[in-house]
Amino acid sequence: MRPLRLAVMLEQAVEVGGGFQQPLNDVLWLRDWAAKSNNEVLVYSPYPKSLEILKQFGIEARLLKFSVVDYLFLFLKYCRPFDLAQIAWRLKSPFERALVRDGVDIVHFTSTSKRHLLLYQLPFIITIFDGCHRDAPEFPEVRAFGEFERREILFGLASMKAALVIVNAPELVENLCRRYGMERERAVCIPFSPSTYIDQSATDEAADATILGKYRLEPGYLFYPAQFWPHKNHITLLAALALLREQGIVERLVLCGSDRGGRENIDRAITHYGLAEQVSIIGFVDSAELGALYRGASALVMPTYFGPTNLPPLEAWAVGTPVVYPEAFKVQAGDAAILFDYDNPRSLADAIINLRADGTRETLRVAGQRRLQQFAEETEVGRQQFARQMERLKHRLALTRH
């Protein structure tokens, strides 16, 4: 049987942060899977910068942008009657035709891509990170201007039509089965892993000091790496800092990430609370600098509303930095974080105070390492399940070739 040719789509831009780092991890382990299983992986991205990054890892990826015709297909695909025309005229998008020309057998989307709607002939595997438009529809980034409806179409069709659905937590499997009728046996659970840049980031005091000096930072700050979306809940964190200052506790905070529409409100809150001297906003940072920024922090403080899992806690645990995390996501954190109510600034302020208790940092460090090991074991189980499922798909797809 000839090797299976798997197209792996790396569609998120590096500026997305964790939304790029996790798919990058997936590309790397899929390359290893292909080498061990006598299959072939072709990596595609619409971003030249992503191709440059992949070259650093020895991967020659292909640039595949999306044409005006592709976007027209997507628009029409949201209009359900177009399905009938596509069936009648056997229409294929330029996107799919390019993959077919490359001899692709199956497409692996490393994020919840709308491009699966462009596939008429090729089967696909899709990754679904969360269902937060259902969990917290009050946030405009998942609700306004038809975004909620668009996601419902994407999630509904993807979870029903995909040959495999990759998720990062068992509770997400339950949600997809309950909400969209996904067949449970098609789900493969592979937990998040720390960014490969964090894994490769060795402790080097001089190099770390250089990076912190670049941003005029002194060690011992609270750290929150997140895009500036409303759901990231920076405002509650700023309110907690103001409460601490009233108690005579002055904490410094470092924020990094790209502005996704929430920066103006954050700046306004900083002014309102008089926190300009305590807060440093350093913008989007290079992935290679993240290890030093985590190590320089007294804690990762992450009050996000979206879960059930997130990448920064894993990265903090990987370098031994304590984690302060919403109690809503205790399933991910276990005993390796100080938990708080993300709707309550006082609860967050108390959690930050608890960091100061004797022995807390060491207890959290050990618990974090233990939690990472647990996830590593679950990841290996998930990847083995993926490999078994791919062998079945390889056999079935061989039956369809002419």
Coordinates of C-alpha atoms in Angstrom, one line a residue:
M1 CA 0.0 0.0 0.0
R2 CA 1.5 3.3 -1.0
P3 CA 2.1 6.0 1.7
L4 CA -0.8 8.2 2.7
R5 CA -0.3 11.8 1.7
L6 CA -1.6 14.1 4.5
A7 CA -1.9 17.8 3.9
V8 CA -1.4 19.7 7.1
M9 CA -2.7 23.3 7.2
L10 CA -1.0 25.8 9.4
E11 CA -3.4 28.7 8.9
Q12 CA -3.0 30.8 12.0
A13 CA -0.6 33.7 11.8
V14 CA 2.3 33.8 14.3
E15 CA 0.8 37.0 15.8
V16 CA -2.1 35.0 17.1
G17 CA 0.1 33.7 19.9
G18 CA -1.0 30.4 21.4
G19 CA -3.3 29.9 18.4
F20 CA -0.2 29.6 16.3
Q21 CA 2.1 27.8 18.9
Q22 CA -0.2 24.8 19.4
P23 CA -0.7 24.1 15.6
L24 CA 3.1 24.4 15.2
N25 CA 3.5 21.7 17.9
D26 CA 1.0 19.6 15.9
V27 CA 2.9 20.0 12.7
L28 CA 6.1 18.8 14.4
W29 CA 4.7 15.7 15.9
L30 CA 2.7 14.9 12.7
R31 CA 6.1 15.0 10.8
D32 CA 7.4 12.5 13.3
W33 CA 4.3 10.3 13.0
A34 CA 4.7 10.3 9.2
A35 CA 8.3 9.3 9.3
K36 CA 7.5 6.4 11.7
S37 CA 4.5 5.1 9.8
N38 CA 5.8 5.4 6.3
N39 CA 3.4 8.1 5.3
E40 CA 4.0 11.6 4.0
V41 CA 3.1 15.0 5.3
L42 CA 2.9 18.2 3.1
V43 CA 2.6 21.4 5.2
Y44 CA 0.8 24.4 3.8
S45 CA 0.4 27.9 5.1
P46 CA -1.0 31.2 3.6
Y47 CA 1.8 33.2 5.4
P48 CA 5.4 33.5 4.1
K49 CA 6.5 34.2 7.7
S50 CA 5.2 30.9 8.8
L51 CA 7.1 29.2 6.1
E52 CA 10.3 30.9 7.4
I53 CA 9.6 29.6 10.9
L54 CA 9.0 26.1 9.7
K55 CA 12.3 26.1 7.9
Q56 CA 14.0 26.6 11.3
F57 CA 12.6 23.2 12.2
G58 CA 13.7 21.6 9.0
I59 CA 10.3 21.6 7.3
E60 CA 9.9 22.9 3.8
A61 CA 6.3 24.1 3.7
R62 CA 4.3 25.3 0.7
L63 CA 2.6 28.7 0.4
L64 CA -1.1 28.3 -0.4
K65 CA -3.0 31.5 -0.3
F66 CA -6.8 31.7 -0.8
S67 CA -8.2 33.3 -3.9
V68 CA -11.2 35.5 -4.5
V69 CA -12.9 32.5 -5.9
D70 CA -12.2 30.5 -2.7
Y71 CA -13.8 33.2 -0.7
L72 CA -16.8 33.3 -3.1
F73 CA -17.1 29.5 -2.5
L74 CA -17.1 30.1 1.2
F75 CA -19.8 32.8 1.0
L76 CA -22.0 30.6 -1.1
K77 CA -21.3 27.6 1.1
Y78 CA -22.9 29.5 4.0
C79 CA -26.0 29.8 1.7
R80 CA -27.1 26.2 1.9
P81 CA -28.7 25.9 -1.6
F82 CA -25.2 26.2 -3.1
D83 CA -24.6 22.6 -2.0
L84 CA -27.1 21.5 -4.6
A85 CA -25.3 23.3 -7.4
Q86 CA -22.0 22.0 -6.2
I87 CA -23.3 18.4 -6.4
A88 CA -24.9 18.9 -9.7
W89 CA -21.9 20.6 -11.4
R90 CA -19.2 18.8 -9.4
L91 CA -17.6 22.1 -8.6
K92 CA -14.2 22.3 -6.8
S93 CA -12.6 25.4 -5.3
P94 CA -9.1 26.5 -6.4
F95 CA -8.0 25.6 -2.9
E96 CA -9.1 22.0 -3.3
R97 CA -7.8 21.7 -6.8
A98 CA -4.4 22.8 -5.7
L99 CA -4.3 20.0 -3.1
V100 CA -5.6 17.4 -5.5
R101 CA -2.8 18.4 -8.0
D102 CA -0.3 17.7 -5.2
G103 CA -1.7 14.2 -4.8
V104 CA -3.1 14.8 -1.3
D105 CA -5.3 12.1 0.1
I106 CA -6.6 13.8 3.2
V107 CA -6.4 17.3 4.8
H108 CA -5.5 17.9 8.4
F109 CA -6.6 21.3 9.7
T110 CA -4.7 22.2 12.9
S111 CA -7.3 24.8 13.9
T112 CA -11.0 25.1 13.4
S113 CA -10.7 26.3 9.9
K114 CA -13.5 27.5 7.6
R115 CA -11.6 26.1 4.7
H116 CA -13.0 22.6 5.3
L117 CA -16.1 24.1 3.7
L118 CA -14.1 24.3 0.4
L119 CA -13.6 20.6 0.2
Y120 CA -15.8 18.6 -2.1
Q121 CA -13.7 15.6 -2.9
L122 CA -11.0 15.3 -0.2
P123 CA -11.8 14.0 3.3
F124 CA -10.5 16.0 6.3
I125 CA -9.4 15.9 9.9
I126 CA -10.1 19.0 12.0
T127 CA -8.9 20.4 15.3
I128 CA -11.5 22.1 17.6
F129 CA -9.9 24.0 20.5
D130 CA -13.1 25.0 22.3
G131 CA -16.7 25.9 22.1
C132 CA -16.6 29.3 23.7
H133 CA -19.1 31.0 21.5
R134 CA -21.6 28.7 23.2
D135 CA -20.0 28.9 26.7
A136 CA -19.8 32.7 26.8
P137 CA -21.9 34.2 23.9
E138 CA -22.0 37.6 25.7
F139 CA -18.6 38.6 24.3
P140 CA -18.7 40.4 21.0
E141 CA -15.8 38.6 19.4
V142 CA -17.9 35.4 19.3
R143 CA -21.3 36.9 18.9
A144 CA -21.4 40.2 16.9
F145 CA -21.9 40.6 13.1
G146 CA -22.9 37.0 12.5
E147 CA -19.8 35.5 14.2
F148 CA -21.9 33.2 16.4
E149 CA -23.9 32.0 13.4
R150 CA -20.8 31.5 11.3
R151 CA -19.2 29.4 14.1
E152 CA -22.4 27.3 14.4
I153 CA -22.2 26.4 10.8
L154 CA -18.4 25.6 11.0
F155 CA -18.6 23.6 14.2
G156 CA -21.8 21.7 13.2
L157 CA -20.5 20.6 9.8
A158 CA -17.0 20.0 11.0
S159 CA -17.9 17.8 13.9
M160 CA -20.3 15.7 11.8
K161 CA -18.4 15.5 8.5
A162 CA -14.7 15.2 9.6
A163 CA -13.1 11.8 9.5
L164 CA -11.4 12.6 12.8
V165 CA -11.9 15.5 15.3
I166 CA -8.9 16.4 17.4
V167 CA -9.8 18.0 20.7
N168 CA -7.7 18.9 23.8
A169 CA -10.0 17.9 26.7
P170 CA -12.6 15.1 27.4
E171 CA -15.2 17.7 28.3
L172 CA -15.0 19.1 24.8
V173 CA -15.8 15.7 23.4
E174 CA -18.9 15.7 25.6
N175 CA -19.9 19.2 24.4
L176 CA -19.5 18.4 20.7
C177 CA -21.5 15.2 21.0
R178 CA -24.3 16.9 22.9
R179 CA -24.4 20.1 20.8
Y180 CA -23.8 18.8 17.3
G181 CA -24.3 15.1 17.4
M182 CA -20.7 14.2 16.8
E183 CA -20.0 10.5 16.7
R184 CA -17.9 9.9 19.8
E185 CA -15.6 7.3 18.2
R186 CA -14.4 9.9 15.7
A187 CA -12.9 12.1 18.5
V188 CA -9.2 11.9 19.4
C189 CA -8.2 13.7 22.6
I190 CA -4.7 15.1 22.6
P191 CA -4.0 17.6 25.3
F192 CA -2.1 20.9 24.7
S193 CA 1.7 20.8 25.1
P194 CA 4.0 23.7 26.0
S195 CA 5.2 25.7 23.1
T196 CA 8.2 24.2 21.4
Y197 CA 10.0 27.5 22.0
I198 CA 9.5 27.1 25.8
D199 CA 10.7 23.5 25.6
Q200 CA 13.8 24.6 23.8
S201 CA 14.4 27.6 26.1
A202 CA 17.2 26.7 28.5
T203 CA 17.8 28.8 31.6
D204 CA 20.5 31.4 30.9
E205 CA 20.6 34.2 33.4
A206 CA 22.6 36.5 31.2
A207 CA 20.4 35.9 28.1
D208 CA 17.3 36.3 30.3
A209 CA 18.6 39.6 31.7
T210 CA 19.2 40.9 28.2
I211 CA 15.6 40.1 27.2
L212 CA 14.1 41.7 30.3
G213 CA 16.4 44.7 29.8
K214 CA 15.1 45.1 26.3
Y215 CA 11.7 45.8 27.8
R216 CA 13.0 47.6 30.9
L217 CA 11.7 45.0 33.2
E218 CA 13.0 43.8 36.6
P219 CA 12.2 40.2 37.8
G220 CA 9.3 39.6 40.1
Y221 CA 6.3 40.9 38.1
L222 CA 3.0 39.3 37.4
F223 CA 2.8 38.1 33.8
Y224 CA -0.2 37.8 31.5
P225 CA 0.5 36.9 27.8
A226 CA -2.8 37.3 26.0
Q227 CA -4.3 39.0 23.0
F228 CA -6.2 42.1 23.9
W229 CA -9.7 40.7 23.5
P230 CA -12.5 41.5 26.0
H231 CA -12.8 37.8 27.0
K232 CA -9.2 37.8 28.2
N233 CA -10.6 39.8 31.2
H234 CA -7.6 42.1 31.7
I235 CA -10.0 44.6 33.4
T236 CA -10.6 42.3 36.4
L237 CA -6.9 41.8 36.8
L238 CA -6.4 45.6 36.9
A239 CA -9.2 46.0 39.4
A240 CA -7.5 43.4 41.6
L241 CA -4.2 45.3 41.5
A242 CA -6.1 48.4 42.6
L243 CA -7.6 46.5 45.6
L244 CA -4.1 45.3 46.5
R245 CA -2.7 48.7 46.4
E246 CA -5.4 49.9 48.9
Q247 CA -3.9 47.2 51.3
G248 CA -0.4 48.6 50.7
I249 CA 0.6 45.8 48.3
V250 CA 2.1 47.1 45.1
E251 CA 2.4 44.5 42.4
R252 CA 3.9 45.1 39.0
L253 CA 2.2 43.6 35.9
V254 CA 3.5 42.8 32.5
L255 CA 1.1 42.4 29.6
C256 CA 2.0 41.2 26.1
G257 CA 0.0 40.4 23.0
S258 CA -1.6 41.9 19.9
D259 CA -4.5 44.3 20.1
R260 CA -7.7 42.6 19.0
G261 CA -10.0 45.4 19.9
G262 CA -9.7 45.5 23.7
R263 CA -6.6 47.7 24.2
E264 CA -8.5 51.0 24.4
N265 CA -10.6 49.8 27.4
I266 CA -7.5 48.5 29.1
D267 CA -5.7 51.8 28.7
R268 CA -8.7 53.5 30.1
A269 CA -8.9 51.2 33.1
I270 CA -5.2 51.7 33.8
T271 CA -5.8 55.5 33.9
H272 CA -9.0 55.1 36.0
Y273 CA -7.2 53.0 38.6
G274 CA -4.0 55.1 38.5
L275 CA -1.8 52.0 37.6
A276 CA 0.4 53.6 35.0
E277 CA 3.5 53.1 37.1
Q278 CA 2.7 49.4 37.8
V279 CA 1.7 48.1 34.4
S280 CA 4.0 47.5 31.4
I281 CA 2.4 46.7 28.1
I282 CA 5.1 45.4 25.8
G283 CA 3.0 44.4 22.8
F284 CA 3.6 41.3 20.7
V285 CA 6.8 39.6 21.6
D286 CA 9.0 37.1 19.7
S287 CA 8.3 33.5 20.6
A288 CA 11.9 32.9 21.5
E289 CA 11.6 35.6 24.2
L290 CA 8.7 34.0 26.0
G291 CA 10.8 31.6 28.1
A292 CA 12.8 34.5 29.7
L293 CA 9.6 36.5 30.3
Y294 CA 8.0 33.5 32.1
R295 CA 11.1 32.9 34.2
G296 CA 11.3 36.6 35.2
A297 CA 7.7 36.5 36.5
S298 CA 6.7 35.8 40.1
A299 CA 3.5 34.2 38.7
L300 CA 1.4 33.8 35.6
V301 CA -2.0 35.4 36.3
M302 CA -4.6 34.4 33.7
P303 CA -8.2 35.5 34.3
T304 CA -9.5 34.5 30.8
Y305 CA -13.1 33.5 30.4
F306 CA -12.4 31.0 27.6
G307 CA -11.3 27.4 28.2
P308 CA -11.6 24.6 29.2
T309 CA -7.8 24.5 28.5
N310 CA -5.2 27.2 27.7
L311 CA -1.6 27.1 26.7
P312 CA 0.1 29.6 29.1
P313 CA -0.4 27.5 32.3
L314 CA 1.5 24.7 30.6
E315 CA 4.3 27.1 29.6
A316 CA 4.5 28.5 33.1
W317 CA 4.7 25.0 34.7
A318 CA 7.5 24.1 32.2
V319 CA 9.8 26.8 33.6
G320 CA 8.6 26.5 37.2
T321 CA 6.6 29.7 37.4
P322 CA 3.5 29.6 39.7
V323 CA 0.1 29.9 38.1
V324 CA -3.0 31.8 39.2
Y325 CA -6.0 30.6 37.2
P326 CA -9.8 30.6 37.2
E327 CA -11.5 28.0 39.3
A328 CA -13.8 27.3 36.3
F329 CA -10.8 25.5 34.6
K330 CA -9.8 23.4 37.6
V331 CA -10.0 20.3 35.5
Q332 CA -6.9 21.6 33.6
A333 CA -5.1 23.1 36.6
G334 CA -5.7 20.3 39.2
D335 CA -3.7 21.2 42.3
A336 CA -1.0 23.1 40.3
A337 CA -2.6 26.6 40.5
I338 CA -4.1 29.0 43.0
L339 CA -7.7 29.3 41.8
F340 CA -10.1 32.3 41.9
D341 CA -13.5 33.5 40.7
Y342 CA -12.9 35.3 37.3
D343 CA -15.9 37.5 38.0
N344 CA -14.6 38.8 41.3
P345 CA -11.6 41.1 41.6
R346 CA -11.4 40.5 45.3
S347 CA -11.1 36.8 44.8
L348 CA -8.2 37.4 42.4
A349 CA -6.5 39.8 44.7
D350 CA -6.7 37.2 47.5
A351 CA -5.2 34.6 45.2
I352 CA -2.3 36.9 44.4
I353 CA -1.8 37.5 48.2
N354 CA -1.7 33.7 48.7
L355 CA 1.3 33.5 46.5
R356 CA 3.3 35.0 49.3
A357 CA 2.5 32.2 51.8
D358 CA 5.6 30.3 52.9
G359 CA 6.3 27.2 50.8
T360 CA 3.5 28.1 48.2
R361 CA 5.8 28.7 45.3
E362 CA 7.7 25.4 45.8
T363 CA 4.5 23.5 46.3
L364 CA 3.1 24.9 43.0
R365 CA 6.4 24.3 41.2
V366 CA 6.3 20.6 42.1
A367 CA 2.6 20.3 41.3
G368 CA 3.1 22.0 38.0
Q369 CA 5.8 19.5 37.0
R370 CA 3.6 16.6 38.0
R371 CA 0.7 18.1 36.0
L372 CA 2.9 18.4 32.9
Q373 CA 3.9 14.8 33.3
Q374 CA 0.3 13.7 33.5
F375 CA -0.6 15.7 30.3
A376 CA 2.5 14.2 28.6
E377 CA 1.2 10.7 29.3
E378 CA -2.3 11.6 28.1
T379 CA -0.7 13.2 25.0
E380 CA 1.1 10.0 24.1
V381 CA -2.1 7.9 24.5
G382 CA -3.9 10.4 22.2
R383 CA -1.2 10.3 19.6
Q384 CA -1.2 6.5 19.6
Q385 CA -5.0 6.5 19.1
F386 CA -4.5 9.0 16.2
A387 CA -2.0 6.6 14.7
R388 CA -4.4 3.7 14.9
Q389 CA -7.2 5.7 13.4
M390 CA -5.0 6.8 10.6
E391 CA -4.1 3.2 9.7
R392 CA -7.8 2.5 9.4
L393 CA -8.3 5.6 7.2
K394 CA -5.3 4.7 5.1
H395 CA -6.9 1.3 4.3
R396 CA -10.3 2.8 3.5
L397 CA -9.0 5.6 1.3
A398 CA -6.9 3.1 -0.7
L399 CA -10.2 1.4 -1.6
T400 CA -11.4 4.7 -3.2
R401 CA -8.4 5.3 -5.5
H402 CA -8.8 4.7 -9.2

